[in-house]
Short mmCIF file of C-alpha atoms and ligand atoms in Angstrom, two decimals:
data_model
loop_
_atom_site.label_atom_id
_atom_site.label_comp_id
_atom_site.label_asym_id
_atom_site.label_seq_id
_atom_site.Cartn_x
_atom_site.Cartn_y
_atom_site.Cartn_z
CA MET G 80 3.60 -39.78 26.18
CA SER G 81 7.01 -41.13 24.96
CA VAL G 82 7.20 -44.70 24.09
CA GLU G 83 10.03 -47.06 24.43
CA VAL G 84 11.90 -48.45 21.22
CA TYR G 85 14.52 -51.36 21.28
CA TYR G 86 17.01 -51.95 19.06
CA ASP G 87 19.65 -54.55 18.44
CA ASP G 88 22.10 -53.71 21.17
CA ASP G 89 19.25 -53.65 23.67
CA ALA G 90 18.24 -57.38 22.89
CA ASP G 91 20.10 -60.58 23.96
CA LEU G 92 19.80 -63.07 21.29
CA GLY G 93 21.35 -65.83 23.48
CA LEU G 94 18.06 -66.18 25.46
CA ILE G 95 16.12 -67.22 22.61
CA GLN G 96 18.83 -69.16 21.31
CA GLY G 97 18.81 -71.25 24.80
CA ARG G 98 15.20 -72.12 24.00
CA LYS G 99 13.43 -74.25 21.90
CA VAL G 100 10.68 -72.47 19.74
CA ALA G 101 7.46 -74.14 18.38
CA VAL G 102 6.29 -71.93 15.31
CA ILE G 103 2.39 -73.04 14.88
CA GLY G 104 1.53 -72.29 11.39
CA TYR G 105 3.63 -71.69 8.31
CA GLY G 106 2.01 -69.26 6.24
CA SER G 107 2.94 -65.64 5.47
CA GLN G 108 4.32 -64.74 9.30
CA GLY G 109 5.03 -68.59 10.32
CA HIS G 110 7.55 -69.07 7.32
CA ALA G 111 9.33 -65.89 7.92
CA HIS G 112 9.40 -66.29 11.90
CA ALA G 113 10.76 -69.83 11.67
CA LEU G 114 13.05 -69.47 8.58
CA SER G 115 14.75 -66.19 9.99
CA LEU G 116 14.84 -67.77 13.72
CA ARG G 117 16.52 -70.57 12.37
CA ASP G 118 18.74 -68.53 10.36
CA SER G 119 19.56 -66.45 13.79
CA GLY G 120 20.88 -70.09 15.14
CA VAL G 121 17.48 -70.78 17.13
CA ASP G 122 16.39 -74.57 17.74
CA VAL G 123 13.02 -74.36 15.87
CA VAL G 124 10.31 -76.71 15.09
CA VAL G 125 7.11 -76.29 13.02
CA GLY G 126 3.61 -77.19 14.26
CA LEU G 127 1.24 -78.26 11.49
CA PRO G 128 -1.84 -80.47 11.03
CA GLU G 129 -1.02 -83.83 9.25
CA GLY G 130 -2.96 -82.50 6.36
CA SER G 131 -1.49 -79.38 5.81
CA LYS G 132 -0.27 -78.09 2.41
CA SER G 133 2.62 -76.32 4.08
CA ARG G 134 4.21 -79.48 5.67
CA ALA G 135 6.36 -80.25 2.34
CA LYS G 136 7.42 -76.61 1.99
CA ALA G 137 8.48 -75.97 5.24
CA GLU G 138 10.44 -79.55 5.16
CA GLU G 139 12.04 -78.44 1.81
CA GLN G 140 13.10 -75.41 3.52
CA GLY G 141 15.28 -77.52 5.89
CA LEU G 142 12.71 -77.38 9.08
CA ARG G 143 11.46 -80.07 11.23
CA VAL G 144 7.80 -80.35 11.27
CA LEU G 145 5.80 -81.74 13.91
CA THR G 146 2.01 -81.66 14.46
CA PRO G 147 0.84 -78.69 16.82
CA ALA G 148 0.41 -80.88 19.88
CA GLU G 149 3.92 -82.67 19.38
CA ALA G 150 5.77 -79.19 18.69
CA SER G 151 4.15 -77.74 21.71
CA ALA G 152 5.11 -80.37 23.92
CA GLU G 153 8.96 -80.22 22.68
CA ALA G 154 9.08 -76.24 22.82
CA ASP G 155 9.32 -74.13 25.91
CA VAL G 156 8.26 -70.98 23.51
CA ILE G 157 5.22 -71.69 21.48
CA MET G 158 4.61 -68.83 18.63
CA ILE G 159 0.94 -69.15 17.57
CA LEU G 160 0.91 -68.01 13.65
CA ALA G 161 -2.01 -69.88 12.45
CA PRO G 162 -5.17 -67.89 11.51
CA ASP G 163 -6.82 -65.80 14.25
CA THR G 164 -9.98 -67.49 14.01
CA ALA G 165 -8.39 -70.71 14.07
CA GLN G 166 -6.11 -69.92 17.15
CA ARG G 167 -8.91 -70.72 20.25
CA ARG G 168 -9.42 -74.30 18.89
CA ILE G 169 -5.54 -74.91 18.13
CA TYR G 170 -5.09 -73.38 21.92
CA ALA G 171 -7.46 -75.74 23.51
CA GLU G 172 -6.86 -79.15 21.65
CA SER G 173 -3.20 -78.92 20.99
CA ILE G 174 -1.43 -76.06 23.22
CA ALA G 175 -2.97 -75.73 26.52
CA PRO G 176 -2.61 -79.84 27.19
CA ASN G 177 1.16 -79.18 26.72
CA LEU G 178 1.69 -76.01 28.74
CA ALA G 179 3.94 -76.41 31.68
CA ALA G 180 5.03 -73.69 34.14
CA GLY G 181 7.82 -71.71 32.80
CA LYS G 182 6.97 -71.96 29.08
CA ALA G 183 5.92 -69.07 27.18
CA LEU G 184 3.16 -68.49 24.78
CA PHE G 185 3.80 -65.92 22.16
CA PHE G 186 1.73 -64.02 19.82
CA GLY G 187 2.24 -62.26 16.37
CA HIS G 188 -1.22 -60.27 17.08
CA GLY G 189 -3.38 -59.81 20.30
CA PHE G 190 -6.66 -60.65 18.73
CA ASN G 191 -7.46 -63.68 20.73
CA ILE G 192 -6.04 -62.44 24.10
CA ARG G 193 -7.83 -59.18 23.61
CA TYR G 194 -11.11 -60.32 23.18
CA GLY G 195 -10.66 -63.33 25.65
CA LEU G 196 -10.92 -65.92 23.23
CA ILE G 197 -7.76 -67.67 24.97
CA LYS G 198 -6.94 -67.56 28.54
CA PRO G 199 -3.45 -69.11 29.37
CA PRO G 200 -2.83 -70.39 33.01
CA ALA G 201 -0.99 -67.93 35.12
CA ASP G 202 2.25 -69.82 35.48
CA VAL G 203 3.46 -69.27 31.83
CA ASP G 204 4.74 -66.09 30.26
CA VAL G 205 2.21 -64.61 27.49
CA ALA G 206 3.90 -61.92 25.02
CA MET G 207 3.59 -60.76 21.60
CA VAL G 208 6.23 -60.03 18.65
CA ALA G 209 3.96 -58.21 16.09
CA PRO G 210 5.76 -57.27 12.83
CA LYS G 211 4.49 -53.85 11.43
CA GLY G 212 4.29 -55.56 7.90
CA PRO G 213 3.24 -58.64 5.73
CA GLY G 214 5.08 -62.05 6.71
CA HIS G 215 7.02 -62.19 3.24
CA LEU G 216 8.35 -59.07 3.29
CA VAL G 217 9.55 -59.95 7.06
CA ARG G 218 11.41 -62.51 5.69
CA ARG G 219 12.63 -60.49 2.78
CA GLN G 220 13.88 -57.91 5.01
CA TYR G 221 15.58 -60.28 7.31
CA ALA G 222 17.22 -61.99 4.41
CA ASP G 223 18.64 -58.67 2.99
CA GLY G 224 20.05 -57.70 6.39
CA LYS G 225 17.36 -55.07 7.01
CA GLY G 226 14.19 -55.48 9.38
CA VAL G 227 10.30 -54.85 9.57
CA PRO G 228 9.78 -52.70 12.84
CA CYS G 229 7.70 -54.66 15.81
CA LEU G 230 5.48 -54.28 18.56
CA VAL G 231 6.37 -56.17 21.78
CA ALA G 232 3.94 -56.36 24.64
CA VAL G 233 4.17 -58.44 27.65
CA GLU G 234 0.41 -59.84 29.11
CA GLN G 235 1.60 -62.25 31.71
CA ASP G 236 5.25 -62.10 33.25
CA ALA G 237 5.26 -65.42 35.17
CA SER G 238 9.24 -65.71 34.74
CA GLY G 239 9.92 -62.09 35.18
CA GLY G 240 11.89 -62.34 32.01
CA ALA G 241 9.08 -62.13 29.25
CA LEU G 242 10.14 -58.84 28.07
CA ALA G 243 13.64 -59.90 27.48
CA LEU G 244 12.58 -63.15 25.88
CA ALA G 245 10.35 -61.09 23.59
CA LEU G 246 12.88 -58.73 22.79
CA SER G 247 15.23 -61.87 22.07
CA TYR G 248 12.55 -63.31 19.66
CA ALA G 249 12.03 -59.95 17.96
CA LYS G 250 16.07 -59.68 17.48
CA GLY G 251 16.02 -63.43 15.85
CA ILE G 252 13.66 -62.27 13.10
CA GLY G 253 15.23 -58.75 12.37
CA GLY G 254 12.70 -56.55 14.01
CA THR G 255 15.25 -54.91 16.38
CA ARG G 256 17.41 -53.72 13.21
CA ALA G 257 14.36 -51.33 12.65
CA GLY G 258 13.09 -51.14 16.22
CA ALA G 259 10.53 -52.62 18.28
CA ILE G 260 8.47 -50.55 20.38
CA ARG G 261 7.18 -51.65 23.60
CA THR G 262 2.92 -51.56 23.90
CA THR G 263 0.30 -53.72 24.99
CA PHE G 264 -2.19 -56.30 23.63
CA THR G 265 -4.94 -54.01 23.53
CA GLU G 266 -3.09 -51.28 22.02
CA GLU G 267 -1.60 -53.46 18.98
CA THR G 268 -4.83 -55.02 18.61
CA GLU G 269 -6.96 -52.09 18.48
CA THR G 270 -4.57 -50.00 16.37
CA ASP G 271 -3.60 -52.98 13.91
CA LEU G 272 -7.25 -53.78 13.26
CA PHE G 273 -8.12 -50.11 12.71
CA GLY G 274 -4.88 -49.70 10.48
CA GLU G 275 -5.60 -52.80 8.42
CA GLN G 276 -9.40 -51.61 7.86
CA ALA G 277 -9.45 -48.03 7.45
CA VAL G 278 -6.06 -47.22 6.04
CA LEU G 279 -3.66 -49.93 4.63
CA CYS G 280 -5.60 -52.57 3.10
CA GLY G 281 -9.35 -51.63 3.07
CA GLY G 282 -9.18 -47.73 2.74
CA ALA G 283 -6.35 -48.20 0.29
CA ALA G 284 -7.93 -50.86 -1.87
CA ALA G 285 -11.16 -49.12 -1.90
CA LEU G 286 -9.59 -45.74 -2.63
CA VAL G 287 -7.35 -47.43 -5.77
CA GLN G 288 -10.34 -49.33 -7.18
CA THR G 289 -12.95 -46.30 -6.87
CA GLY G 290 -10.13 -44.06 -8.65
CA PHE G 291 -9.75 -46.46 -11.39
CA GLU G 292 -13.83 -46.85 -11.88
CA VAL G 293 -14.16 -43.07 -12.15
CA LEU G 294 -11.57 -42.94 -15.03
CA THR G 295 -12.52 -45.98 -16.90
CA GLU G 296 -16.40 -45.01 -16.28
CA ALA G 297 -15.63 -41.78 -17.97
CA GLY G 298 -14.13 -43.39 -21.03
CA TYR G 299 -10.27 -43.40 -20.25
CA ALA G 300 -8.25 -46.50 -21.28
CA PRO G 301 -7.94 -48.98 -18.62
CA GLU G 302 -4.02 -49.47 -19.06
CA VAL G 303 -3.68 -45.60 -18.14
CA ALA G 304 -6.11 -45.75 -15.28
CA TYR G 305 -4.15 -48.59 -13.85
CA PHE G 306 -0.50 -46.83 -14.15
CA GLU G 307 -2.15 -43.77 -12.66
CA CYS G 308 -4.26 -45.39 -9.73
CA LEU G 309 -2.11 -48.42 -8.73
CA HIS G 310 1.33 -48.65 -10.44
CA GLU G 311 2.08 -45.24 -9.34
CA LEU G 312 0.83 -45.22 -5.95
CA LYS G 313 3.55 -47.75 -4.82
CA LEU G 314 6.33 -45.03 -6.50
CA ILE G 315 4.55 -42.36 -4.26
CA VAL G 316 4.34 -44.23 -1.47
CA ASP G 317 7.94 -45.27 -1.55
CA LEU G 318 8.83 -41.59 -1.29
CA MET G 319 6.47 -41.29 1.86
CA TYR G 320 8.42 -44.20 3.27
CA GLU G 321 11.42 -42.66 3.02
CA GLY G 322 10.87 -39.15 3.91
CA GLY G 323 7.32 -38.87 5.06
CA ILE G 324 4.84 -36.98 3.05
CA ALA G 325 7.05 -33.96 3.09
CA LYS G 326 9.49 -35.90 0.78
CA MET G 327 6.52 -37.00 -1.53
CA ARG G 328 5.53 -33.64 -1.90
CA TYR G 329 9.15 -32.38 -2.66
CA SER G 330 9.26 -34.78 -5.44
CA ILE G 331 6.14 -34.19 -7.12
CA SER G 332 5.39 -30.98 -9.22
CA ASP G 333 3.77 -28.21 -8.03
CA THR G 334 0.91 -28.65 -10.00
CA ALA G 335 0.29 -32.16 -8.21
CA GLU G 336 1.12 -30.56 -4.67
CA TYR G 337 -1.47 -27.98 -5.34
CA GLY G 338 -4.04 -30.29 -6.20
CA ASP G 339 -2.97 -32.68 -3.39
CA LEU G 340 -3.69 -29.81 -1.06
CA SER G 341 -6.70 -28.40 -2.38
CA ARG G 342 -8.77 -31.55 -3.43
CA GLY G 343 -7.32 -34.64 -1.12
CA PRO G 344 -9.28 -32.92 1.53
CA ARG G 345 -12.32 -33.22 -0.35
CA VAL G 346 -11.91 -36.67 -1.21
CA ILE G 347 -10.86 -38.12 2.41
CA ASP G 348 -13.53 -35.42 4.40
CA ALA G 349 -15.24 -35.07 7.42
CA ARG G 350 -17.81 -37.91 6.54
CA VAL G 351 -14.65 -40.33 5.85
CA LYS G 352 -13.23 -39.35 9.02
CA GLU G 353 -16.60 -40.01 11.13
CA GLU G 354 -16.72 -43.24 9.38
CA MET G 355 -13.24 -43.92 10.71
CA ARG G 356 -14.09 -43.28 14.06
CA LYS G 357 -17.09 -45.62 13.77
CA ILE G 358 -14.68 -48.34 12.64
CA LEU G 359 -12.32 -47.86 15.54
CA SER G 360 -15.39 -48.23 18.01
CA GLU G 361 -16.42 -51.18 16.33
CA VAL G 362 -13.02 -52.57 16.78
CA GLN G 363 -12.73 -51.14 20.68
CA SER G 364 -16.46 -52.40 21.51
CA GLY G 365 -15.39 -55.99 20.27
CA GLU G 366 -18.41 -55.86 17.76
CA PHE G 367 -16.01 -56.44 14.67
CA ALA G 368 -14.28 -59.30 16.70
CA ARG G 369 -17.90 -61.03 17.30
CA GLU G 370 -18.90 -60.48 13.74
CA TRP G 371 -15.75 -61.96 12.34
CA VAL G 372 -15.85 -64.99 14.59
CA ALA G 373 -19.47 -65.58 13.85
CA GLU G 374 -18.84 -65.08 9.84
CA ASP G 375 -15.83 -67.73 10.44
CA GLU G 376 -18.23 -70.14 12.04
CA ALA G 377 -20.80 -69.71 9.77
CA GLY G 378 -18.33 -70.75 7.10
CA ARG G 379 -17.31 -67.34 5.57
CA PRO G 380 -20.06 -66.78 3.20
CA ASN G 381 -19.76 -62.91 3.03
CA PHE G 382 -16.14 -63.07 3.00
CA SER G 383 -15.78 -65.62 0.02
CA LYS G 384 -18.35 -63.43 -1.74
CA TRP G 385 -16.60 -60.47 -1.38
CA GLN G 386 -13.24 -62.06 -2.03
CA ALA G 387 -14.69 -63.16 -5.50
CA GLU G 388 -15.95 -59.85 -6.43
CA GLY G 389 -12.54 -58.43 -5.60
CA ALA G 390 -10.73 -60.94 -7.56
CA ALA G 391 -13.28 -60.27 -10.83
CA HIS G 392 -12.61 -56.50 -10.72
CA PRO G 393 -11.54 -55.18 -14.16
CA ILE G 394 -8.49 -53.67 -12.57
CA GLU G 395 -7.16 -57.17 -11.89
CA GLU G 396 -7.03 -58.11 -15.35
CA THR G 397 -5.69 -54.95 -16.66
CA GLY G 398 -2.89 -55.41 -13.91
CA ARG G 399 -1.95 -58.98 -15.04
CA LYS G 400 -1.69 -58.03 -18.41
CA LEU G 401 0.61 -54.74 -17.72
CA ARG G 402 2.71 -56.40 -15.01
CA GLY G 403 3.63 -59.29 -17.61
CA MET G 404 5.56 -56.63 -19.35
CA MET G 405 7.57 -55.51 -16.37
CA SER G 406 9.48 -58.60 -15.35
CA TRP G 407 11.13 -56.70 -12.32
CA VAL G 408 7.57 -56.57 -10.97
CA ASP G 409 5.66 -59.64 -10.83
CA ARG G 410 8.23 -61.80 -8.91
CA PRO G 411 7.77 -64.22 -6.06
CA ILE G 412 7.86 -62.57 -2.82
CA THR G 413 9.97 -65.00 -0.87
CA GLU G 414 11.54 -68.23 -1.53
CA THR G 415 8.65 -69.79 0.19
CA ALA G 416 5.71 -68.02 -1.54
N1 LIG O 531 0.18 -62.03 7.32
C1 LIG O 531 0.85 -60.99 7.85
O1 LIG O 531 1.50 -60.43 7.38
C2 LIG O 531 0.61 -60.72 9.51
C3 LIG O 531 -0.27 -61.75 10.20
N2 LIG O 531 -0.26 -61.22 11.55
C4 LIG O 531 -0.82 -62.15 12.35
O2 LIG O 531 -0.15 -63.34 12.45
C5 LIG O 531 -1.00 -64.57 12.55
C6 LIG O 531 -0.77 -65.71 11.45
O3 LIG O 531 -1.29 -65.00 10.31
P1 LIG O 531 -0.85 -65.18 8.55
O4 LIG O 531 0.75 -65.28 8.57
O5 LIG O 531 -1.28 -64.27 7.97
O6 LIG O 531 -1.55 -66.77 8.47
P2 LIG O 531 -1.63 -67.46 7.03
O7 LIG O 531 -3.02 -67.78 6.79
O8 LIG O 531 -0.80 -67.05 5.99
O9 LIG O 531 -1.06 -68.92 7.56
C7 LIG O 531 -1.62 -69.68 8.83
C8 LIG O 531 -0.85 -70.92 8.80
O10 LIG O 531 -1.57 -71.66 9.73
C9 LIG O 531 -1.53 -72.95 9.30
N3 LIG O 531 -2.90 -73.59 10.15
C10 LIG O 531 -4.20 -73.56 9.56
N4 LIG O 531 -4.84 -74.17 10.85
C11 LIG O 531 -4.13 -74.56 11.26
C12 LIG O 531 -4.45 -75.61 12.43
N5 LIG O 531 -5.38 -76.19 13.07
N6 LIG O 531 -3.23 -76.07 13.25
C13 LIG O 531 -2.06 -75.16 12.92
N7 LIG O 531 -1.76 -74.71 11.85
C14 LIG O 531 -2.72 -74.28 11.33
C15 LIG O 531 -2.15 -72.85 7.89
O11 LIG O 531 -1.81 -73.93 7.56
P3 LIG O 531 -1.82 -74.13 5.70
O12 LIG O 531 -0.59 -74.09 5.20
O13 LIG O 531 -1.97 -75.78 5.42
O14 LIG O 531 -3.02 -73.49 5.31
C16 LIG O 531 -1.01 -71.82 7.73
O15 LIG O 531 0.24 -72.51 7.36
C17 LIG O 531 -2.49 -63.94 12.97
O16 LIG O 531 -2.55 -64.11 14.06
C18 LIG O 531 -2.30 -62.81 12.09
O17 LIG O 531 -3.10 -61.71 12.61
C19 LIG O 531 0.41 -60.34 12.42
C20 LIG O 531 1.15 -59.39 11.58
C21 LIG O 531 0.92 -59.62 9.94
C1 LIG O 532 -1.93 -54.71 7.11
C2 LIG O 532 -2.35 -55.81 7.79
C3 LIG O 532 -1.86 -56.60 8.60
O1 LIG O 532 -2.23 -56.18 10.03
C4 LIG O 532 -0.12 -56.45 8.46
C5 LIG O 532 0.36 -57.32 7.44
O2 LIG O 532 0.41 -56.07 9.19
C6 LIG O 532 -2.25 -58.42 8.55
O3 LIG O 532 -2.86 -58.77 9.50
O4 LIG O 532 -1.92 -59.06 7.56
MG1 LIG O 533 -0.70 -55.24 10.89
MG1 LIG O 534 -3.46 -57.26 11.14
#
């Protein structure tokens, strides 16, 4: 099945420039969208609660900040970039009372629509512009004249112009420089959750930590293990990013390539693939979403425990020391980070 990919020439920036946009939240994605839209000539207001630690930061960056309810009342495009678990309440308390026919409700990830936590009225456009990258790099790439690819989706097209508006928004944050793929809320949500759990974050972090543990438990120096299993991973992945796995294999030694081809499938074996399928089925059935919402409502006991364990892993201390010697590595990732 072929997909539709849209680039800058397919998107009319004038559409979003003609609207007032409220960006609710000023974290990883929120600051990137608000600053880049502003720099693209869009009238942006940021919505944050009175007590938010990010209010001062957004104002220092020259943005106007209102409460989520005030921002939603003023705007005709409302982009929700608060944590997924907070969105249902923000929507009910601050956005829904300020929605009117003709307005547009935008998301950066489809979680709340896909799992039925937010049910917008039929007379508003509901669309998604979901960057396929961390917000701080969305901003950095925009500022560097580049862009992070996006997924765009339309759940409700009350106006008849929801896709064009979403593409215009994607252009405003640099997404159509790299390519915006049209998808659905369901496909974005399920692939995004699977990718971050099994490959990008969960899978990669566990692979790195486990490799580090095997080497250090066998008596090798933590510094050597850190360079081997974490630092060099970026350099290897940079080659994959530039030219696929083929380009990485072109650059490594034939000894490494033989080890890659003969040993890689023993690490990521049939059992791992089966576990990945199980993870995907938990995403598809809504089991993961129910578990995460319940964990959040219970005050995140497991999340906090696992976060603390991760932060205390010996690889972090070793890395802090080594990165301190490489001034070009440990830098603030954007002006607002
Ligand atoms: N992180 C990423 O790179 C990506 C995230 N997404 C999606 O983007 C959305 C935002 O995620 P992310 O940027 O990581 O979020 P962050 O946790 O980085 O930031 C959340 C922001 O929302 C604010 N906030 C918290 N509660 C409220 C509230 N009640 N009303 C208004 N604002 C509130 C926070 O305030 P304060 O600053 O005071 O804490 C913060 O500014 C999610 O849907 C996520 O799935 C999609 C692609 C990638
Ligand atoms: C990979 C994690 C992510 O899905 C992202 C940066 O795209 C997220 O939710 O943060
Ligand atoms: Mg993602
Ligand atoms: Mg995600």
